[in-house]
Short mmCIF file of C-alpha atoms in Angstrom, two decimals:
data_model
loop_
_atom_site.label_atom_id
_atom_site.label_comp_id
_atom_site.label_asym_id
_atom_site.label_seq_id
_atom_site.Cartn_x
_atom_site.Cartn_y
_atom_site.Cartn_z
CA UNK A 1 30.94 12.30 -22.65
CA UNK A 2 31.02 10.71 -19.19
CA UNK A 3 28.56 8.00 -18.13
CA UNK A 4 26.73 10.38 -15.76
CA UNK A 5 26.35 13.08 -18.41
CA UNK A 6 25.11 10.48 -20.92
CA UNK A 7 22.54 9.31 -18.38
CA UNK A 8 21.40 12.89 -17.70
CA UNK A 9 21.16 13.61 -21.44
CA UNK A 10 19.07 10.47 -21.99
CA UNK A 11 16.77 11.35 -19.07
CA UNK A 12 16.08 14.82 -20.50
CA UNK A 13 15.53 13.39 -23.99
CA UNK A 14 13.16 10.65 -22.81
CA UNK A 15 11.09 13.15 -20.83
CA UNK A 16 10.85 15.50 -23.83
CA UNK A 17 9.47 12.75 -26.07
CA UNK A 18 7.04 11.55 -23.42
CA UNK A 19 8.87 8.53 -21.97
CA UNK A 20 9.23 9.66 -18.38
CA UNK A 21 10.55 7.08 -15.97
CA UNK A 22 12.64 5.06 -18.46
CA UNK A 23 15.86 5.62 -16.55
CA UNK A 24 14.10 4.93 -13.24
CA UNK A 25 12.82 1.61 -14.57
CA UNK A 26 16.33 0.63 -15.63
CA UNK A 27 17.66 1.58 -12.20
CA UNK A 28 15.08 -0.62 -10.52
CA UNK A 29 15.87 -3.53 -12.83
CA UNK A 30 19.53 -3.24 -11.85
CA UNK A 31 18.57 -3.35 -8.15
CA UNK A 32 16.39 -6.41 -8.74
CA UNK A 33 19.24 -8.29 -10.43
CA UNK A 34 21.33 -8.39 -7.25
CA UNK A 35 21.71 -11.87 -5.75
CA UNK A 36 20.68 -10.39 -2.43
CA UNK A 37 18.16 -7.59 -2.79
CA UNK A 38 19.06 -4.43 -0.91
CA UNK A 39 15.82 -3.56 0.91
CA UNK A 40 17.16 -0.16 1.97
CA UNK A 41 17.82 0.83 -1.65
CA UNK A 42 14.43 -0.52 -2.71
CA UNK A 43 12.79 1.60 -0.01
CA UNK A 44 14.69 4.68 -1.18
CA UNK A 45 13.68 4.03 -4.79
CA UNK A 46 10.01 3.54 -3.82
CA UNK A 47 10.05 6.80 -1.86
CA UNK A 48 11.42 8.75 -4.81
CA UNK A 49 9.70 7.15 -7.81
CA UNK A 50 6.47 5.27 -8.60
CA UNK A 51 7.10 1.55 -9.06
CA UNK A 52 6.49 0.10 -12.54
CA UNK A 53 3.37 -2.09 -12.46
CA UNK A 54 5.26 -5.18 -13.62
CA UNK A 55 7.56 -5.05 -10.57
CA UNK A 56 5.21 -3.65 -7.93
CA UNK A 57 4.02 -6.96 -6.43
CA UNK A 58 7.58 -8.29 -6.20
CA UNK A 59 8.95 -5.17 -4.52
CA UNK A 60 6.02 -5.00 -2.11
CA UNK A 61 6.46 -8.66 -1.15
CA UNK A 62 10.15 -8.10 -0.41
CA UNK A 63 9.62 -4.88 1.55
CA UNK A 64 6.76 -6.39 3.57
CA UNK A 65 8.84 -9.46 4.47
CA UNK A 66 6.73 -11.93 2.50
CA UNK A 67 9.78 -12.83 0.44
CA UNK A 68 13.37 -12.89 1.72
CA UNK A 69 16.05 -10.73 0.05
CA UNK A 70 17.75 -13.78 -1.53
CA UNK A 71 16.50 -14.59 -5.04
CA UNK A 72 17.20 -18.30 -4.82
CA UNK A 73 14.74 -18.64 -1.92
CA UNK A 74 11.78 -16.90 -3.57
CA UNK A 75 10.21 -19.91 -5.31
CA UNK A 76 10.41 -22.14 -2.24
CA UNK A 77 9.13 -19.47 0.16
CA UNK A 78 6.17 -18.69 -2.09
CA UNK A 79 5.40 -22.40 -2.27
CA UNK A 80 5.16 -22.45 1.53
CA UNK A 81 3.04 -19.28 1.49
CA UNK A 82 0.65 -20.89 -0.99
CA UNK A 83 0.41 -24.08 1.09
CA UNK A 84 -0.42 -22.05 4.18
CA UNK A 85 -3.01 -20.06 2.21
CA UNK A 86 -4.71 -23.25 0.96
CA UNK A 87 -4.65 -24.87 4.43
CA UNK A 88 -6.32 -21.87 6.07
CA UNK A 89 -8.85 -21.58 3.26
CA UNK A 90 -9.69 -25.29 3.57
CA UNK A 91 -10.17 -24.95 7.34
CA UNK A 92 -12.61 -22.08 6.86
CA UNK A 93 -14.61 -24.10 4.33
CA UNK A 94 -14.74 -27.10 6.69
CA UNK A 95 -16.24 -24.99 9.48
CA UNK A 96 -18.55 -23.36 6.89
CA UNK A 97 -17.31 -19.84 7.46
CA UNK A 98 -16.73 -19.31 3.73
CA UNK A 99 -17.91 -20.98 0.54
CA UNK A 100 -17.20 -20.68 -3.17
CA UNK A 101 -19.81 -17.91 -3.29
CA UNK A 102 -18.13 -15.78 -0.59
CA UNK A 103 -16.63 -12.53 -2.00
CA UNK A 104 -12.86 -12.82 -2.21
CA UNK A 105 -12.15 -9.83 0.04
CA UNK A 106 -14.33 -11.36 2.75
CA UNK A 107 -12.44 -14.66 2.36
CA UNK A 108 -9.19 -12.78 3.01
CA UNK A 109 -10.71 -11.18 6.09
CA UNK A 110 -11.82 -14.52 7.54
CA UNK A 111 -8.40 -16.02 6.84
CA UNK A 112 -6.74 -13.10 8.60
CA UNK A 113 -9.12 -13.42 11.56
CA UNK A 114 -8.45 -17.16 11.86
CA UNK A 115 -4.68 -16.76 11.72
CA UNK A 116 -4.70 -13.92 14.24
CA UNK A 117 -7.04 -15.76 16.64
CA UNK A 118 -9.90 -13.27 16.14
CA UNK A 119 -12.39 -15.37 14.18
CA UNK A 120 -15.89 -14.71 15.62
CA UNK A 121 -18.20 -17.54 16.64
CA UNK A 122 -20.47 -16.98 13.67
CA UNK A 123 -20.14 -15.35 10.22
CA UNK A 124 -23.30 -13.39 11.05
CA UNK A 125 -21.62 -11.43 13.84
CA UNK A 126 -21.22 -7.71 12.98
CA UNK A 127 -17.77 -6.61 11.83
CA UNK A 128 -15.48 -4.67 14.15
CA UNK A 129 -14.02 -1.32 12.96
CA UNK A 130 -10.62 -2.98 12.37
CA UNK A 131 -12.36 -5.61 10.24
CA UNK A 132 -13.95 -2.88 8.14
CA UNK A 133 -10.49 -1.37 7.57
CA UNK A 134 -9.06 -4.74 6.51
CA UNK A 135 -12.01 -5.35 4.18
CA UNK A 136 -11.63 -1.95 2.49
CA UNK A 137 -7.91 -2.47 1.95
CA UNK A 138 -8.47 -6.02 0.68
CA UNK A 139 -11.05 -4.83 -1.86
CA UNK A 140 -8.64 -2.17 -3.14
CA UNK A 141 -5.75 -4.63 -3.23
CA UNK A 142 -7.82 -7.00 -5.39
CA UNK A 143 -7.77 -4.35 -8.12
CA UNK A 144 -3.97 -4.14 -7.99
CA UNK A 145 -2.81 -7.73 -7.45
CA UNK A 146 -4.17 -10.48 -9.69
CA UNK A 147 -2.87 -13.58 -7.91
CA UNK A 148 -5.07 -14.46 -4.91
CA UNK A 149 -2.19 -15.82 -2.82
CA UNK A 150 -0.12 -12.68 -3.39
CA UNK A 151 -3.16 -10.50 -2.74
CA UNK A 152 -3.88 -12.12 0.63
CA UNK A 153 -0.30 -12.01 1.85
CA UNK A 154 0.28 -8.43 0.74
CA UNK A 155 -2.99 -7.29 2.31
CA UNK A 156 -2.23 -9.11 5.53
CA UNK A 157 1.29 -7.69 5.88
CA UNK A 158 0.16 -4.23 4.78
CA UNK A 159 -2.48 -4.16 7.54
CA UNK A 160 0.02 -5.55 10.06
CA UNK A 161 2.38 -2.70 9.17
CA UNK A 162 -0.39 -0.19 9.85
CA UNK A 163 -1.11 -1.82 13.21
CA UNK A 164 2.53 -2.07 14.33
CA UNK A 165 4.99 0.23 12.60
CA UNK A 166 2.47 3.05 12.15
CA UNK A 167 0.37 2.40 15.25
CA UNK A 168 1.58 5.54 17.06
CA UNK A 169 1.87 7.70 13.92
CA UNK A 170 -1.60 7.24 12.41
CA UNK A 171 -3.50 8.94 15.31
CA UNK A 172 -1.23 11.98 14.87
CA UNK A 173 -1.97 12.44 11.16
CA UNK A 174 -5.15 14.57 11.55
CA UNK A 175 -3.16 17.12 13.56
CA UNK A 176 -0.31 17.06 11.03
CA UNK A 177 -2.87 17.45 8.25
CA UNK A 178 -4.24 20.68 9.79
CA UNK A 179 -0.68 21.99 10.24
CA UNK A 180 0.23 21.44 6.59
CA UNK A 181 -3.12 22.73 5.37
CA UNK A 182 -2.53 25.87 7.42
CA UNK A 183 0.82 26.34 5.67
CA UNK A 184 -0.70 25.81 2.22
CA UNK A 185 -3.94 27.73 2.71
CA UNK A 186 -4.64 29.15 6.15
CA UNK A 187 -7.88 30.79 5.00
CA UNK A 188 -9.29 27.45 3.90
CA UNK A 189 -8.49 25.88 7.27
CA UNK A 190 -10.06 28.83 9.10
CA UNK A 191 -13.19 28.47 6.98
CA UNK A 192 -13.42 24.73 7.73
CA UNK A 193 -13.11 25.41 11.45
CA UNK A 194 -15.66 28.24 11.43
CA UNK A 195 -18.32 26.07 9.78
CA UNK A 196 -17.42 23.10 12.06
CA UNK A 197 -16.39 21.01 9.07
CA UNK A 198 -12.80 20.23 10.15
CA UNK A 199 -13.71 17.59 12.79
CA UNK A 200 -16.11 15.93 10.33
CA UNK A 201 -13.55 15.32 7.59
CA UNK A 202 -13.24 11.60 6.67
CA UNK A 203 -10.02 10.98 8.59
CA UNK A 204 -10.78 7.26 8.99
CA UNK A 205 -11.15 6.88 5.24
CA UNK A 206 -8.01 8.87 4.57
CA UNK A 207 -5.62 7.64 7.21
CA UNK A 208 -6.83 4.37 8.78
CA UNK A 209 -7.81 2.94 5.39
CA UNK A 210 -5.00 4.69 3.49
CA UNK A 211 -7.54 6.09 1.01
CA UNK A 212 -8.89 2.62 0.12
CA UNK A 213 -12.28 3.18 -1.49
CA UNK A 214 -11.49 6.86 -1.97
CA UNK A 215 -8.87 7.11 -4.73
CA UNK A 216 -8.77 5.32 -8.10
CA UNK A 217 -6.39 2.37 -8.40
CA UNK A 218 -3.86 4.25 -10.54
CA UNK A 219 -3.41 6.90 -7.83
CA UNK A 220 -3.81 4.59 -4.86
CA UNK A 221 -1.02 2.22 -5.80
CA UNK A 222 1.43 5.12 -6.05
CA UNK A 223 0.44 6.31 -2.60
CA UNK A 224 0.79 2.79 -1.24
CA UNK A 225 4.29 2.52 -2.75
CA UNK A 226 5.31 5.13 -0.18
CA UNK A 227 3.37 3.54 2.68
CA UNK A 228 4.86 0.09 2.02
CA UNK A 229 8.37 1.52 1.79
CA UNK A 230 8.17 3.23 5.17
CA UNK A 231 6.34 6.56 5.05
CA UNK A 232 2.78 7.10 6.21
CA UNK A 233 3.22 10.89 6.05
CA UNK A 234 2.38 10.74 2.34
CA UNK A 235 -1.25 10.29 3.48
CA UNK A 236 -1.21 13.80 4.96
CA UNK A 237 0.03 15.40 1.75
CA UNK A 238 -2.57 13.54 -0.32
CA UNK A 239 -5.35 14.71 2.02
CA UNK A 240 -4.15 18.32 1.75
CA UNK A 241 -4.10 18.12 -2.05
CA UNK A 242 -7.62 16.70 -2.12
CA UNK A 243 -8.96 19.69 -0.16
CA UNK A 244 -7.03 22.20 -2.25
CA UNK A 245 -8.43 20.58 -5.40
CA UNK A 246 -12.01 20.72 -4.13
CA UNK A 247 -11.50 24.31 -3.04
CA UNK A 248 -10.94 25.25 -6.70
CA UNK A 249 -14.22 23.59 -7.65
#
């Protein structure tokens, strides 16, 4: 039996006994053993399969540019990332923008504002819409990433990707959503338009916040695997599925 046929046989067997994803996990582990991580292959893997929880933070940090592809540099780079995190946090405490009692997601927001030159004059100033988006994503990320340094950096780079790479794509998603919903269930779309519900759908929650605060962590992290690895179109398909599910109810 050839190696490929053995692999296919094992995949079928594992799925039959309830161990789906075993071969995928092994494939990812092989990719992560390379001296220089191939980001293109990691992106392809993340687009095709959900990332195992134990490797998710590492893969996200590499794909978001927090860590370089070279393994030998990871420890030193993360040391610098941690030092920067602690310096910014200390600065915010000195100017009394945050304290030990400040919710962690808000701390991340203030750090992001300070580093991007957008820190308001007072903590009492109302939040801007972009701040609300960051805060929602940070709160969701807290449930996925335990380490506070990792959580801040991943949140920061995730939001930056939304604001740069997907800046032109995100405003187009509501239109794409209606197109795909029309293909899946034209009658449902017609009904939503007739009762003036289509324009009132929570597009900001779905697309700008990438479903942060909308989906449970187990589902959200799988959606974000695709967003991190280069596809924001997954958000459209998730939105369509949500409406089709509620239509049944």
